[in-house]
CSV table of C-alpha atoms in Angstrom, one decimal:
chain,number,residue,atom,x,y,z
A,1,VAL,CA,-16.5,22.1,13.1
A,2,ILE,CA,-14.5,22.7,10.0
A,3,VAL,CA,-11.0,23.6,11.3
A,4,SER,CA,-9.4,23.4,7.9
A,5,MET,CA,-10.6,22.2,4.5
A,6,PRO,CA,-7.7,20.1,3.2
A,7,ILE,CA,-7.0,20.8,-0.5
A,8,ASN,CA,-4.5,18.0,-0.7
A,9,LEU,CA,-4.8,14.3,0.0
A,10,SER,CA,-2.7,11.2,-0.3
A,11,ILE,CA,-5.0,8.1,-0.5
A,12,LEU,CA,-2.9,5.1,0.7
A,13,ILE,CA,-4.0,1.5,0.1
A,14,PRO,CA,-2.0,-1.4,1.4
A,15,THR,CA,-2.7,-4.6,-0.4
A,16,TYR,CA,-1.7,-8.3,-0.5
A,17,ASN,CA,-2.9,-10.8,-3.1
A,18,ASP,CA,-6.0,-8.7,-3.7
A,19,VAL,CA,-7.2,-7.0,-6.9
A,20,CYS,CA,-8.3,-3.5,-5.9
A,21,THR,CA,-8.8,-1.9,-9.3
A,22,ASP,CA,-12.5,-1.2,-8.7
A,23,LEU,CA,-11.8,0.5,-5.4
A,24,VAL,CA,-9.1,2.7,-6.9
A,25,ARG,CA,-11.3,3.7,-9.8
A,26,ALA,CA,-14.2,4.7,-7.5
A,27,LEU,CA,-11.9,6.7,-5.2
A,28,HIS,CA,-10.2,8.4,-8.2
A,29,ALA,CA,-13.5,9.4,-9.8
A,30,GLN,CA,-14.7,11.0,-6.5
A,31,ALA,CA,-11.3,12.8,-6.0
A,32,GLU,CA,-11.2,14.1,-9.6
A,33,ALA,CA,-14.7,15.5,-9.2
A,34,ILE,CA,-13.5,17.9,-6.5
A,35,SER,CA,-11.9,20.7,-8.5
A,36,THR,CA,-10.0,22.3,-5.6
A,37,LEU,CA,-8.4,19.0,-4.5
A,38,GLN,CA,-4.8,18.0,-5.3
A,39,PHE,CA,-4.5,14.3,-4.7
A,40,GLU,CA,-2.5,11.1,-5.3
A,41,ILE,CA,-3.4,7.5,-4.8
A,42,ILE,CA,-0.6,5.1,-3.8
A,43,VAL,CA,-1.3,1.4,-3.7
A,44,GLY,CA,1.5,-0.5,-1.8
A,45,ASP,CA,1.7,-4.2,-2.6
A,46,ASP,CA,3.2,-6.0,0.3
A,47,GLY,CA,4.9,-8.8,-1.5
A,48,SER,CA,1.9,-10.5,-3.2
A,49,THR,CA,2.6,-14.1,-4.2
A,50,ASP,CA,-0.1,-14.2,-6.9
A,51,GLN,CA,1.4,-12.7,-10.0
A,52,SER,CA,-2.0,-12.5,-11.8
A,53,VAL,CA,-3.1,-10.1,-9.0
A,54,VAL,CA,0.0,-7.9,-9.5
A,55,GLU,CA,-0.6,-7.8,-13.2
A,56,ALA,CA,-4.3,-6.9,-12.8
A,57,ASN,CA,-3.4,-4.1,-10.3
A,58,ARG,CA,-0.9,-2.6,-12.7
A,59,GLN,CA,-3.9,-1.2,-14.7
A,60,ILE,CA,-4.4,1.5,-12.0
A,61,GLU,CA,-1.3,3.3,-13.1
A,62,GLN,CA,-3.2,4.4,-16.2
A,63,LEU,CA,-5.1,6.8,-13.9
A,64,ARG,CA,-3.7,10.3,-13.3
A,65,GLY,CA,-1.8,10.7,-10.0
A,66,THR,CA,-2.0,7.0,-9.2
A,67,HIS,CA,1.1,4.9,-8.3
A,68,TYR,CA,1.4,1.2,-7.7
A,69,ILE,CA,4.5,0.2,-5.7
A,70,VAL,CA,5.3,-3.6,-5.6
A,71,ARG,CA,7.5,-4.7,-2.7
A,72,GLN,CA,9.3,-8.0,-3.0
A,73,GLN,CA,9.1,-9.0,0.6
A,74,ASN,CA,6.0,-9.2,2.8
A,75,SER,CA,6.7,-6.8,5.7
A,76,GLY,CA,3.4,-7.0,7.6
A,77,ARG,CA,0.4,-4.8,8.1
A,78,ALA,CA,2.1,-2.2,10.3
A,79,ALA,CA,5.3,-1.8,8.2
A,80,ILE,CA,3.5,-1.4,4.9
A,81,ARG,CA,1.3,1.4,6.3
A,82,ASN,CA,4.4,3.2,7.7
A,83,PHE,CA,6.1,2.8,4.4
A,84,LEU,CA,3.1,4.3,2.5
A,85,ALA,CA,3.0,7.3,4.9
A,86,ARG,CA,6.7,8.0,4.1
A,87,GLN,CA,6.0,7.7,0.3
A,88,ALA,CA,3.1,10.2,0.5
A,89,LYS,CA,3.7,13.7,-0.7
A,90,TYR,CA,0.7,15.5,0.8
A,91,ASN,CA,0.0,16.3,4.4
A,92,HIS,CA,-3.4,14.6,4.7
A,93,LEU,CA,-3.3,10.8,4.6
A,94,LEU,CA,-6.4,8.7,4.0
A,95,PHE,CA,-5.7,5.0,4.7
A,96,ILE,CA,-8.0,2.4,3.1
A,97,ASP,CA,-7.9,-1.4,3.1
A,98,SER,CA,-7.9,-2.9,-0.3
A,99,ASP,CA,-10.8,-5.3,0.3
A,100,LEU,CA,-13.3,-2.6,1.1
A,101,THR,CA,-15.8,-1.0,-1.3
A,102,VAL,CA,-16.9,2.6,-1.8
A,103,ILE,CA,-20.6,2.8,-1.0
A,104,ARG,CA,-21.2,6.5,-0.7
A,105,GLN,CA,-20.9,9.2,-3.4
A,106,ASP,CA,-19.7,11.8,-0.9
A,107,PHE,CA,-17.1,9.6,0.8
A,108,ILE,CA,-14.1,11.7,0.0
A,109,SER,CA,-15.8,15.1,0.4
A,110,THR,CA,-17.1,14.1,3.8
A,111,TYR,CA,-13.5,13.5,5.0
A,112,LEU,CA,-12.4,16.8,3.6
A,113,GLN,CA,-14.8,18.6,6.0
A,114,GLN,CA,-13.2,17.1,9.1
A,115,PRO,CA,-10.8,18.8,11.6
A,116,ASP,CA,-7.2,17.8,11.1
A,117,ASP,CA,-5.9,17.9,14.7
A,118,GLY,CA,-6.2,14.1,15.3
A,119,VAL,CA,-7.4,10.9,13.7
A,120,VAL,CA,-10.8,10.6,11.9
A,121,TYR,CA,-12.3,7.1,11.6
A,122,GLY,CA,-15.2,6.5,9.2
A,123,GLY,CA,-16.1,2.9,10.1
A,124,TYR,CA,-17.4,0.2,7.8
A,125,GLU,CA,-20.7,-1.4,6.9
A,126,VAL,CA,-21.3,-5.1,6.3
A,127,ASP,CA,-23.0,-5.6,2.9
A,128,GLY,CA,-23.7,-9.1,1.7
A,129,ARG,CA,-24.8,-7.7,-1.7
A,130,GLY,CA,-27.9,-9.8,-1.6
A,131,GLU,CA,-26.0,-13.1,-1.6
A,132,ASP,CA,-27.0,-16.0,0.6
A,133,LEU,CA,-24.1,-16.0,3.1
A,134,SER,CA,-25.8,-18.0,5.8
A,135,HIS,CA,-23.0,-20.6,5.4
A,136,ASN,CA,-20.1,-18.0,5.7
A,137,LEU,CA,-18.5,-17.8,9.1
A,138,ARG,CA,-16.9,-14.4,8.5
A,139,TYR,CA,-20.2,-12.9,7.4
A,140,LEU,CA,-22.1,-14.3,10.3
A,141,ASN,CA,-19.4,-13.1,12.7
A,142,GLU,CA,-19.4,-9.6,11.2
A,143,MET,CA,-23.2,-9.4,11.3
A,144,SER,CA,-23.4,-10.5,14.9
A,145,ALA,CA,-21.0,-7.5,15.8
A,146,ARG,CA,-22.8,-5.0,13.5
A,147,ASP,CA,-24.5,-3.1,16.3
A,148,SER,CA,-21.2,-2.5,18.1
A,149,HIS,CA,-19.8,-0.7,15.0
A,150,THR,CA,-22.4,2.1,14.8
A,151,VAL,CA,-21.0,5.5,15.2
A,152,GLU,CA,-22.8,6.0,18.5
A,153,LYS,CA,-21.3,2.8,19.9
A,154,ARG,CA,-17.8,3.6,18.6
A,155,ARG,CA,-17.9,7.1,20.3
A,156,GLN,CA,-18.4,5.5,23.7
A,157,THR,CA,-14.9,3.8,23.6
A,158,PRO,CA,-13.2,5.8,20.8
A,159,TYR,CA,-9.7,4.4,21.3
A,160,ARG,CA,-10.8,0.7,21.5
A,161,ASP,CA,-13.2,0.8,18.6
A,162,PHE,CA,-10.8,1.8,15.9
A,163,HIS,CA,-9.6,0.0,12.9
A,164,THR,CA,-7.0,0.9,10.3
A,165,GLY,CA,-9.2,0.1,7.3
A,166,ASN,CA,-10.7,3.6,6.8
A,167,PHE,CA,-9.2,6.6,8.5
A,168,LEU,CA,-7.8,10.1,7.9
A,169,VAL,CA,-4.7,11.5,9.7
A,170,SER,CA,-2.2,14.2,9.1
A,171,ARG,CA,1.1,13.0,7.8
A,172,ASN,CA,2.9,14.7,10.7
A,173,ILE,CA,0.9,13.0,13.4
A,174,PHE,CA,1.3,9.6,11.7
A,175,LEU,CA,5.0,9.9,11.1
A,176,ASN,CA,5.5,10.9,14.8
A,177,HIS,CA,3.2,8.0,16.0
A,178,GLN,CA,3.9,5.1,13.6
A,179,LEU,CA,2.4,1.6,13.8
A,180,ASP,CA,4.4,-0.9,15.8
A,181,GLU,CA,6.4,-2.9,13.3
A,182,ARG,CA,6.8,-5.8,15.7
A,183,PHE,CA,3.3,-6.8,14.4
A,184,THR,CA,4.4,-8.8,11.4
A,185,HIS,CA,1.5,-11.3,11.6
A,186,TYR,CA,-2.3,-10.7,11.3
A,187,GLY,CA,-4.2,-8.8,13.9
A,188,HIS,CA,-4.2,-6.2,16.6
A,189,GLU,CA,-1.7,-3.6,15.3
A,190,ASP,CA,-4.6,-1.2,15.1
A,191,VAL,CA,-5.7,-2.0,18.7
A,192,LEU,CA,-2.2,-1.1,20.1
A,193,TRP,CA,-2.1,2.0,17.9
A,194,GLY,CA,-5.4,3.2,19.5
A,195,LYS,CA,-3.9,2.6,22.9
A,196,GLN,CA,-0.8,4.6,22.0
A,197,LEU,CA,-2.9,7.5,20.6
A,198,LYS,CA,-4.8,7.6,23.9
A,199,ALA,CA,-1.5,7.8,25.8
A,200,SER,CA,-0.3,10.6,23.6
A,201,ALA,CA,-3.7,12.5,24.0
A,202,ILE,CA,-4.3,12.5,20.3
A,203,PRO,CA,-8.1,12.5,19.7
A,204,ILE,CA,-9.9,9.9,17.5
A,205,LEU,CA,-13.0,11.4,16.0
A,206,HIS,CA,-15.6,8.8,15.0
A,207,ILE,CA,-17.9,9.8,12.1
A,208,ASP,CA,-20.5,8.1,10.0
A,209,ASN,CA,-18.5,7.7,6.7
A,210,PRO,CA,-18.3,3.9,6.1
A,211,LEU,CA,-16.8,1.8,3.4
A,212,GLY,CA,-18.6,-1.4,2.5
A,213,PHE,CA,-17.3,-4.7,3.7
A,214,CYS,CA,-18.5,-7.0,0.9
A,215,THR,CA,-15.9,-9.7,0.4
A,216,PHE,CA,-15.8,-12.7,2.8
A,217,GLU,CA,-13.1,-15.4,2.6
A,218,ASP,CA,-14.1,-19.0,2.9
A,219,ASN,CA,-14.5,-20.6,6.3
A,220,SER,CA,-11.2,-22.5,6.5
A,221,HIS,CA,-9.2,-19.4,5.5
A,222,PHE,CA,-11.1,-17.3,8.1
A,223,VAL,CA,-10.5,-19.9,10.8
A,224,SER,CA,-6.8,-19.9,10.0
A,225,LYS,CA,-6.7,-16.1,10.0
A,226,THR,CA,-8.5,-16.1,13.4
A,227,GLU,CA,-5.9,-18.5,14.8
A,228,GLU,CA,-3.1,-16.3,13.5
A,229,GLY,CA,-4.8,-13.3,15.2
A,230,LEU,CA,-5.1,-15.2,18.5
A,231,ARG,CA,-1.3,-16.1,18.3
A,232,THR,CA,-0.6,-12.3,17.8
A,233,LEU,CA,-2.9,-11.5,20.7
A,234,HIS,CA,-1.0,-14.0,22.9
A,235,ALA,CA,2.4,-12.7,21.9
A,236,PHE,CA,1.4,-9.1,22.7
A,237,ARG,CA,-0.9,-9.8,25.6
A,238,SER,CA,0.9,-7.5,28.1
A,239,ASP,CA,0.7,-4.6,25.6
A,240,LEU,CA,-3.0,-5.2,24.9
A,241,GLN,CA,-4.3,-5.5,28.4
A,242,ASP,CA,-7.6,-3.6,28.8
A,243,TYR,CA,-8.0,-3.5,25.0
A,244,SER,CA,-9.3,-7.0,24.4
A,245,ARG,CA,-12.5,-8.6,25.5
A,246,LEU,CA,-11.0,-12.1,25.2
A,247,LEU,CA,-8.0,-11.1,27.4
A,248,ALA,CA,-10.5,-9.7,30.0
A,249,LEU,CA,-12.3,-13.1,29.9
A,250,VAL,CA,-9.1,-15.1,30.2
A,251,ASN,CA,-8.1,-12.9,33.2
A,252,ARG,CA,-11.4,-13.6,34.9
A,253,LEU,CA,-11.0,-17.4,34.3
A,254,ASP,CA,-7.4,-17.1,35.7
A,255,SER,CA,-8.6,-15.2,38.8
A,256,ILE,CA,-11.0,-18.0,39.7
A,257,GLY,CA,-8.5,-20.7,38.8
A,258,ILE,CA,-10.4,-22.5,36.0
A,259,SER,CA,-8.3,-21.6,32.9
A,260,SER,CA,-6.5,-25.0,32.9
A,261,LEU,CA,-9.9,-26.8,33.4
A,262,VAL,CA,-11.4,-25.0,30.4
A,263,HIS,CA,-8.3,-25.8,28.3
A,264,THR,CA,-8.4,-29.5,29.4
A,265,ALA,CA,-12.1,-29.6,28.4
A,266,PHE,CA,-11.3,-28.0,25.0
A,267,LYS,CA,-8.6,-30.4,24.0
A,268,PRO,CA,-10.6,-33.5,23.0
A,269,PHE,CA,-13.1,-31.4,21.1
A,270,ARG,CA,-10.7,-29.1,19.3
A,271,ARG,CA,-10.7,-31.0,16.0
A,272,LEU,CA,-14.5,-31.5,16.1
A,273,LEU,CA,-15.1,-27.8,16.7
A,274,ARG,CA,-12.7,-26.8,13.9
A,275,ARG,CA,-14.5,-29.1,11.5
A,276,ASN,CA,-17.8,-27.5,12.3
A,277,LEU,CA,-16.4,-24.0,11.7
A,278,CYS,CA,-15.0,-25.0,8.3
A,279,SER,CA,-18.2,-26.7,7.3
A,280,THR,CA,-21.2,-25.2,5.4
A,281,HIS,CA,-23.2,-24.8,8.7
A,282,PRO,CA,-20.8,-23.1,11.1
A,283,SER,CA,-22.0,-22.2,14.6
A,284,LEU,CA,-21.1,-18.8,16.1
A,285,LEU,CA,-21.4,-20.1,19.6
A,286,LEU,CA,-18.9,-22.8,18.8
A,287,PHE,CA,-16.7,-20.2,17.2
A,288,ARG,CA,-16.6,-18.2,20.4
A,289,LEU,CA,-15.7,-21.4,22.4
A,290,TYR,CA,-13.0,-22.3,19.8
A,291,GLN,CA,-11.4,-18.8,20.1
A,292,LEU,CA,-11.2,-19.1,23.9
A,293,GLY,CA,-10.0,-22.7,23.8
A,294,TYR,CA,-7.4,-22.0,21.1
A,295,TYR,CA,-6.1,-19.0,23.0
A,296,LEU,CA,-5.8,-21.0,26.3
A,297,SER,CA,-3.9,-23.8,24.4
A,298,LEU,CA,-1.1,-21.3,23.4
C-alpha cells in the first residue's frame, strides 16, 4: 500500500577506511533520474585512519547534493548513524553501508513506494562476482546463511532479522529512537535496535530490495572481527537475551551444567582452530565451534 510517496530523501552512508565512490555514483545516478525527487547524499567518515581512502572519497563532493563529512575520532557504528540522522535535512532517511553495492536499477524508486509509518528493510544478497571464494571464510559463512535472509524468512521474525546496512526510516522516528551509543565496538547495535523498535510497537516492513554484498575481508581480519562481535555480545548479553542464537545455546549448556566442560575442552584446541580459520581451507563447522568456545572463554 502506498501511504505516501516521499519526494525528498537523505541517503546516509557511514564509512570507515572504505572507498565508496562507486556506490555513491550509482545511488546518485538513480536519484537524479527521478525528476520529482529532492535528495542529498551524506557520507560520514567515522575517523578513517587511511588517508588515501579519505582522499579518494573526496571525489564524491563533485556530485550535486553530495556531502562528505570527515570526523577526526572514531565514535562507533551507533554514534555515526545517529550523527548522520541529525545532519540530514529531509524527513526520509535511507541508511546504506559503504561496503555494499547497488545491484538493481529500481533500488531507490522501490523504496519511494513504501509506507512511511515505520522502518523498511530491503535486505542484502551475497554476490561473489564469479570469483573463486571457496577459501574465504566470510563468503562461506554468508553463503551458508543465505536461505535465512530471504524476504519470506525475514518476515517470520521481523525484529530479529534486521540489519542497519540497507533501511528506510522517517527522520522523526529515528531521532526519537536512536541507536544505543554504548555500542562503540563491532556488532549487535542493530540487534538491540530491532528489540527496542518491537518494544515501542514500531513496525519493520521487510521487502525484497537488496543491495549486493560483494566484498569479503581476508580470513584473519574476519576472525578478529568475529571475536570483537563476540566480546560485544558478551558485554550486552542481558540486553540481547532472546535475540541471539548463540546466547540461546549458551543458556541451554548452562541449564544442563556443561558450559565449563565445553570451555575446558576448547582451551587446548583454541590456537589450532584459529589457525584453520585463518588458513586457505577454513572449516565452517570449526568456525561454529570456535565462536562457542571463544564466547565461553570470556
